[in-house]
PDB file of C-alpha atoms in Angstrom:
ATOM      1  CA  UNK A  77     -28.088   1.723   4.685  1.00 75.00           C
ATOM      2  CA  UNK A  78     -25.376  -1.108   4.068  1.00 83.00           C
ATOM      3  CA  UNK A  79     -25.898  -4.367   6.050  1.00 89.00           C
ATOM      4  CA  UNK A  80     -22.417  -4.835   7.696  1.00 92.00           C
ATOM      5  CA  UNK A  81     -23.098  -8.589   8.551  1.00 91.00           C
ATOM      6  CA  UNK A  82     -22.629  -9.231   4.850  1.00 94.00           C
ATOM      7  CA  UNK A  83     -18.782  -8.616   5.248  1.00 95.00           C
ATOM      8  CA  UNK A  84     -16.096 -10.171   7.226  1.00 95.00           C
ATOM      9  CA  UNK A  85     -13.443  -7.477   6.644  1.00 96.00           C
ATOM     10  CA  UNK A  86     -14.008  -3.629   6.114  1.00 95.00           C
ATOM     11  CA  UNK A  87     -10.918  -1.551   5.135  1.00 96.00           C
ATOM     12  CA  UNK A  88     -11.261   2.257   5.979  1.00 93.00           C
ATOM     13  CA  UNK A  89      -8.586   4.138   3.978  1.00 93.00           C
ATOM     14  CA  UNK A  90      -7.334   7.406   5.183  1.00 84.00           C
ATOM     15  CA  UNK A  91      -9.903   9.999   5.362  1.00 80.00           C
ATOM     16  CA  UNK A  92     -12.857  11.320   7.693  1.00 78.00           C
ATOM     17  CA  UNK A  93     -15.898   9.338   8.497  1.00 87.00           C
ATOM     18  CA  UNK A  94     -17.683  11.873  10.442  1.00 84.00           C
ATOM     19  CA  UNK A  95     -20.711  11.582   7.945  1.00 87.00           C
ATOM     20  CA  UNK A  96     -21.489   8.210   9.481  1.00 87.00           C
ATOM     21  CA  UNK A  97     -22.860   9.896  12.587  1.00 87.00           C
ATOM     22  CA  UNK A  98     -23.671   8.395  15.799  1.00 91.00           C
ATOM     23  CA  UNK A  99     -25.911   5.764  14.328  1.00 90.00           C
ATOM     24  CA  UNK A 100     -22.963   4.569  11.929  1.00 88.00           C
ATOM     25  CA  UNK A 101     -20.642   4.428  14.723  1.00 90.00           C
ATOM     26  CA  UNK A 102     -22.730   2.242  16.794  1.00 92.00           C
ATOM     27  CA  UNK A 103     -23.333  -0.073  14.039  1.00 91.00           C
ATOM     28  CA  UNK A 104     -19.488  -0.178  13.289  1.00 88.00           C
ATOM     29  CA  UNK A 105     -18.817  -0.884  16.973  1.00 93.00           C
ATOM     30  CA  UNK A 106     -21.403  -3.577  17.222  1.00 95.00           C
ATOM     31  CA  UNK A 107     -20.095  -5.185  13.989  1.00 96.00           C
ATOM     32  CA  UNK A 108     -16.651  -5.364  15.034  1.00 95.00           C
ATOM     33  CA  UNK A 109     -17.734  -6.625  18.669  1.00 96.00           C
ATOM     34  CA  UNK A 110     -19.686  -9.390  16.867  1.00 96.00           C
ATOM     35  CA  UNK A 111     -16.549 -10.603  15.017  1.00 96.00           C
ATOM     36  CA  UNK A 112     -15.946  -8.071  12.112  1.00 96.00           C
ATOM     37  CA  UNK A 113     -12.213  -7.216  11.286  1.00 96.00           C
ATOM     38  CA  UNK A 114     -11.789  -3.691  10.678  1.00 96.00           C
ATOM     39  CA  UNK A 115      -8.558  -2.372   8.961  1.00 97.00           C
ATOM     40  CA  UNK A 116      -7.948   1.233   9.392  1.00 95.00           C
ATOM     41  CA  UNK A 117      -5.077   2.991   7.367  1.00 94.00           C
ATOM     42  CA  UNK A 118      -3.210   6.236   8.084  1.00 91.00           C
ATOM     43  CA  UNK A 119      -5.446   9.150   9.387  1.00 87.00           C
ATOM     44  CA  UNK A 120      -8.599   6.818   9.405  1.00 91.00           C
ATOM     45  CA  UNK A 121      -6.881   5.541  12.792  1.00 92.00           C
ATOM     46  CA  UNK A 122      -7.670   8.804  14.559  1.00 89.00           C
ATOM     47  CA  UNK A 123     -11.374   8.613  13.808  1.00 90.00           C
ATOM     48  CA  UNK A 124     -11.385   4.756  14.561  1.00 91.00           C
ATOM     49  CA  UNK A 125      -9.642   5.526  18.052  1.00 91.00           C
ATOM     50  CA  UNK A 126     -11.870   8.047  19.037  1.00 90.00           C
ATOM     51  CA  UNK A 127     -14.925   6.685  17.993  1.00 90.00           C
ATOM     52  CA  UNK A 128     -14.526   3.224  18.768  1.00 90.00           C
ATOM     53  CA  UNK A 129     -12.699   4.043  22.089  1.00 90.00           C
ATOM     54  CA  UNK A 130      -9.644   2.012  21.090  1.00 89.00           C
ATOM     55  CA  UNK A 131      -5.982   2.371  23.040  1.00 82.00           C
ATOM     56  CA  UNK A 132      -4.362   4.535  20.387  1.00 90.00           C
ATOM     57  CA  UNK A 133      -2.567   7.604  21.519  1.00 90.00           C
ATOM     58  CA  UNK A 134      -0.789   9.976  19.185  1.00 89.00           C
ATOM     59  CA  UNK A 135       2.750  11.905  19.757  1.00 87.00           C
ATOM     60  CA  UNK A 136       2.711  15.340  19.694  1.00 82.00           C
ATOM     61  CA  UNK A 137       4.289  16.951  16.433  1.00 78.00           C
ATOM     62  CA  UNK A 138       7.702  18.448  16.730  1.00 73.00           C
ATOM     63  CA  UNK A 139       7.396  22.099  17.959  1.00 72.00           C
ATOM     64  CA  UNK A 140       9.816  24.726  16.591  1.00 67.00           C
ATOM     65  CA  UNK A 141      11.304  26.586  19.539  1.00 70.00           C
ATOM     66  CA  UNK A 142      11.471  30.345  18.944  1.00 67.00           C
ATOM     67  CA  UNK A 143      12.000  33.398  21.124  1.00 73.00           C
ATOM     68  CA  UNK A 144      10.602  36.692  19.915  1.00 71.00           C
ATOM     69  CA  UNK A 145       9.494  37.113  16.275  1.00 74.00           C
ATOM     70  CA  UNK A 146      10.087  34.018  14.468  1.00 71.00           C
ATOM     71  CA  UNK A 147      12.612  34.518  11.335  1.00 70.00           C
ATOM     72  CA  UNK A 148      10.511  34.575   8.205  1.00 72.00           C
ATOM     73  CA  UNK A 149      13.549  33.535   6.165  1.00 70.00           C
ATOM     74  CA  UNK A 150      13.655  30.260   7.985  1.00 65.00           C
ATOM     75  CA  UNK A 151      10.363  29.297   7.736  1.00 64.00           C
ATOM     76  CA  UNK A 152      10.919  26.645   5.144  1.00 68.00           C
ATOM     77  CA  UNK A 153      13.686  24.842   7.396  1.00 68.00           C
ATOM     78  CA  UNK A 154      11.040  24.962  10.211  1.00 62.00           C
ATOM     79  CA  UNK A 155       8.556  23.570   8.008  1.00 62.00           C
ATOM     80  CA  UNK A 156      11.128  20.702   6.999  1.00 62.00           C
ATOM     81  CA  UNK A 157      11.650  19.935  10.826  1.00 65.00           C
ATOM     82  CA  UNK A 158       7.960  19.252  11.236  1.00 67.00           C
ATOM     83  CA  UNK A 159       7.263  17.251   8.197  1.00 72.00           C
ATOM     84  CA  UNK A 160       7.925  13.737   6.947  1.00 80.00           C
ATOM     85  CA  UNK A 161       7.503  14.291   3.134  1.00 81.00           C
ATOM     86  CA  UNK A 162       8.551  10.710   2.147  1.00 88.00           C
ATOM     87  CA  UNK A 163      11.265   8.527   3.270  1.00 93.00           C
ATOM     88  CA  UNK A 164      12.205   4.797   3.747  1.00 96.00           C
ATOM     89  CA  UNK A 165      12.287   3.437   7.230  1.00 97.00           C
ATOM     90  CA  UNK A 166      13.004   0.074   8.734  1.00 98.00           C
ATOM     91  CA  UNK A 167      10.269  -1.822  10.824  1.00 98.00           C
ATOM     92  CA  UNK A 168      11.178  -4.695  13.072  1.00 98.00           C
ATOM     93  CA  UNK A 169       8.479  -7.274  13.541  1.00 97.00           C
ATOM     94  CA  UNK A 170       7.424 -10.603  15.321  1.00 95.00           C
ATOM     95  CA  UNK A 171       7.654 -13.337  12.697  1.00 96.00           C
ATOM     96  CA  UNK A 172       5.459 -15.441  14.634  1.00 95.00           C
ATOM     97  CA  UNK A 173       2.297 -12.844  14.706  1.00 95.00           C
ATOM     98  CA  UNK A 174      -0.384 -14.040  12.199  1.00 94.00           C
ATOM     99  CA  UNK A 175       0.117 -10.582  10.321  1.00 95.00           C
ATOM    100  CA  UNK A 176       3.756 -11.416   9.559  1.00 96.00           C
ATOM    101  CA  UNK A 177       2.555 -14.667   8.026  1.00 95.00           C
ATOM    102  CA  UNK A 178       4.674 -15.259   4.701  1.00 94.00           C
ATOM    103  CA  UNK A 179       7.210 -12.745   5.498  1.00 96.00           C
ATOM    104  CA  UNK A 180      10.955 -13.606   5.681  1.00 95.00           C
ATOM    105  CA  UNK A 181      13.253 -12.335   8.603  1.00 95.00           C
ATOM    106  CA  UNK A 182      12.053  -9.791  11.223  1.00 96.00           C
ATOM    107  CA  UNK A 183      12.530  -6.716   9.329  1.00 97.00           C
ATOM    108  CA  UNK A 184      10.660  -4.659   6.563  1.00 96.00           C
ATOM    109  CA  UNK A 185      11.500  -1.463   4.598  1.00 97.00           C
ATOM    110  CA  UNK A 186       8.493   0.813   4.511  1.00 96.00           C
ATOM    111  CA  UNK A 187       7.495   4.257   2.962  1.00 95.00           C
ATOM    112  CA  UNK A 188       6.330   6.802   5.351  1.00 93.00           C
ATOM    113  CA  UNK A 189       4.819  10.090   4.695  1.00 89.00           C
ATOM    114  CA  UNK A 190       3.174  12.407   7.140  1.00 86.00           C
ATOM    115  CA  UNK A 191       4.193  13.325  10.598  1.00 84.00           C
ATOM    116  CA  UNK A 192       1.584  11.372  12.625  1.00 88.00           C
ATOM    117  CA  UNK A 193       3.377   9.014  15.128  1.00 92.00           C
ATOM    118  CA  UNK A 194       1.574   6.744  17.558  1.00 93.00           C
ATOM    119  CA  UNK A 195       2.705   5.969  21.115  1.00 94.00           C
ATOM    120  CA  UNK A 196       3.469   2.374  22.037  1.00 94.00           C
ATOM    121  CA  UNK A 197       0.147   0.776  23.504  1.00 93.00           C
ATOM    122  CA  UNK A 198      -0.126  -0.328  27.239  1.00 90.00           C
ATOM    123  CA  UNK A 199      -0.373  -3.899  25.976  1.00 90.00           C
ATOM    124  CA  UNK A 200       3.052  -4.614  24.164  1.00 88.00           C
ATOM    125  CA  UNK A 201       1.647  -7.592  22.091  1.00 91.00           C
ATOM    126  CA  UNK A 202      -0.666  -5.123  20.605  1.00 93.00           C
ATOM    127  CA  UNK A 203       2.207  -3.606  18.496  1.00 95.00           C
ATOM    128  CA  UNK A 204       3.730  -6.553  16.475  1.00 96.00           C
ATOM    129  CA  UNK A 205       5.438  -4.175  13.805  1.00 97.00           C
ATOM    130  CA  UNK A 206       7.587  -1.345  15.108  1.00 97.00           C
ATOM    131  CA  UNK A 207       9.944   1.190  13.704  1.00 97.00           C
ATOM    132  CA  UNK A 208      13.689   0.079  14.659  1.00 98.00           C
ATOM    133  CA  UNK A 209      15.884   1.944  17.000  1.00 97.00           C
ATOM    134  CA  UNK A 210      17.770   3.372  13.978  1.00 97.00           C
ATOM    135  CA  UNK A 211      14.739   3.834  11.465  1.00 97.00           C
ATOM    136  CA  UNK A 212      15.643   6.003   8.867  1.00 97.00           C
ATOM    137  CA  UNK A 213      17.118   4.056   5.721  1.00 97.00           C
ATOM    138  CA  UNK A 214      16.664   6.511   2.722  1.00 96.00           C
ATOM    139  CA  UNK A 215      15.408  10.021   2.260  1.00 94.00           C
ATOM    140  CA  UNK A 216      15.233  13.107   4.433  1.00 91.00           C
ATOM    141  CA  UNK A 217      13.666  13.072   7.921  1.00 90.00           C
ATOM    142  CA  UNK A 218      14.655  15.815  10.691  1.00 89.00           C
ATOM    143  CA  UNK A 219      16.360  14.316  13.462  1.00 90.00           C
ATOM    144  CA  UNK A 220      13.475  15.556  15.801  1.00 89.00           C
ATOM    145  CA  UNK A 221      11.094  13.299  13.825  1.00 92.00           C
ATOM    146  CA  UNK A 222      13.335  10.456  13.778  1.00 94.00           C
ATOM    147  CA  UNK A 223      13.588  10.461  17.359  1.00 94.00           C
ATOM    148  CA  UNK A 224       9.825  10.568  17.334  1.00 93.00           C
ATOM    149  CA  UNK A 225       9.615   7.648  15.108  1.00 95.00           C
ATOM    150  CA  UNK A 226      12.192   5.307  16.505  1.00 96.00           C
ATOM    151  CA  UNK A 227      10.546   2.298  18.345  1.00 97.00           C
ATOM    152  CA  UNK A 228       7.245   3.584  17.345  1.00 96.00           C
ATOM    153  CA  UNK A 229       4.424   1.285  16.413  1.00 97.00           C
ATOM    154  CA  UNK A 230       3.957   0.710  12.559  1.00 97.00           C
ATOM    155  CA  UNK A 231       0.923  -1.678  13.020  1.00 96.00           C
ATOM    156  CA  UNK A 232      -1.425  -1.870  16.100  1.00 96.00           C
ATOM    157  CA  UNK A 233      -4.110  -4.406  16.847  1.00 95.00           C
ATOM    158  CA  UNK A 234      -7.072  -4.026  19.282  1.00 94.00           C
ATOM    159  CA  UNK A 235      -9.423  -6.295  20.385  1.00 94.00           C
ATOM    160  CA  UNK A 236     -13.234  -5.205  20.504  1.00 93.00           C
ATOM    161  CA  UNK A 237     -15.569  -7.979  21.695  1.00 94.00           C
ATOM    162  CA  UNK A 238     -15.064 -10.941  19.462  1.00 96.00           C
ATOM    163  CA  UNK A 239     -13.464  -8.898  16.629  1.00 96.00           C
ATOM    164  CA  UNK A 240     -10.386  -6.965  16.024  1.00 96.00           C
ATOM    165  CA  UNK A 241      -9.304  -3.533  14.610  1.00 96.00           C
ATOM    166  CA  UNK A 242      -6.032  -3.636  12.557  1.00 97.00           C
ATOM    167  CA  UNK A 243      -4.418   0.035  12.624  1.00 96.00           C
ATOM    168  CA  UNK A 244      -1.754   0.334   9.589  1.00 95.00           C
ATOM    169  CA  UNK A 245      -0.170   3.674  10.947  1.00 93.00           C
ATOM    170  CA  UNK A 246       1.793   4.546   7.767  1.00 88.00           C
TER     171      UNK A 246
END
């Protein structure tokens, strides 16, 4: 019901947008292609990637290797290996990129919660903000998840027609 042409930027916070249906997806896609700027945050990126057909692939979650019957007493440890409950990580960025305008230096501390981690896109210029190769700075994160997170994108950009989708992944 909303005329998207009244807007130049739309932000989709984390959540599901399945209620938009096929017509809503087509409306969003056309709006971006005609010059709209869409910012997707956290898990809204999975919806955007699938429905706007963007180059965003996600890494598989950490798998717990068990043989036979899993040990019930170690279930909390296993959950901690898979989860990222909240920690401070270091992100490197390209200071010449427009999204870095006004930032000093080329690193940034960020708070990450959730285990979703994206793959690097085919086009390297589409990931101007990436976790460093030694990303964990404060808090707890399993060794397995630190390995998944290191050098992964923190922000992705995707051109779609004359518009752009900016994906803030964490």
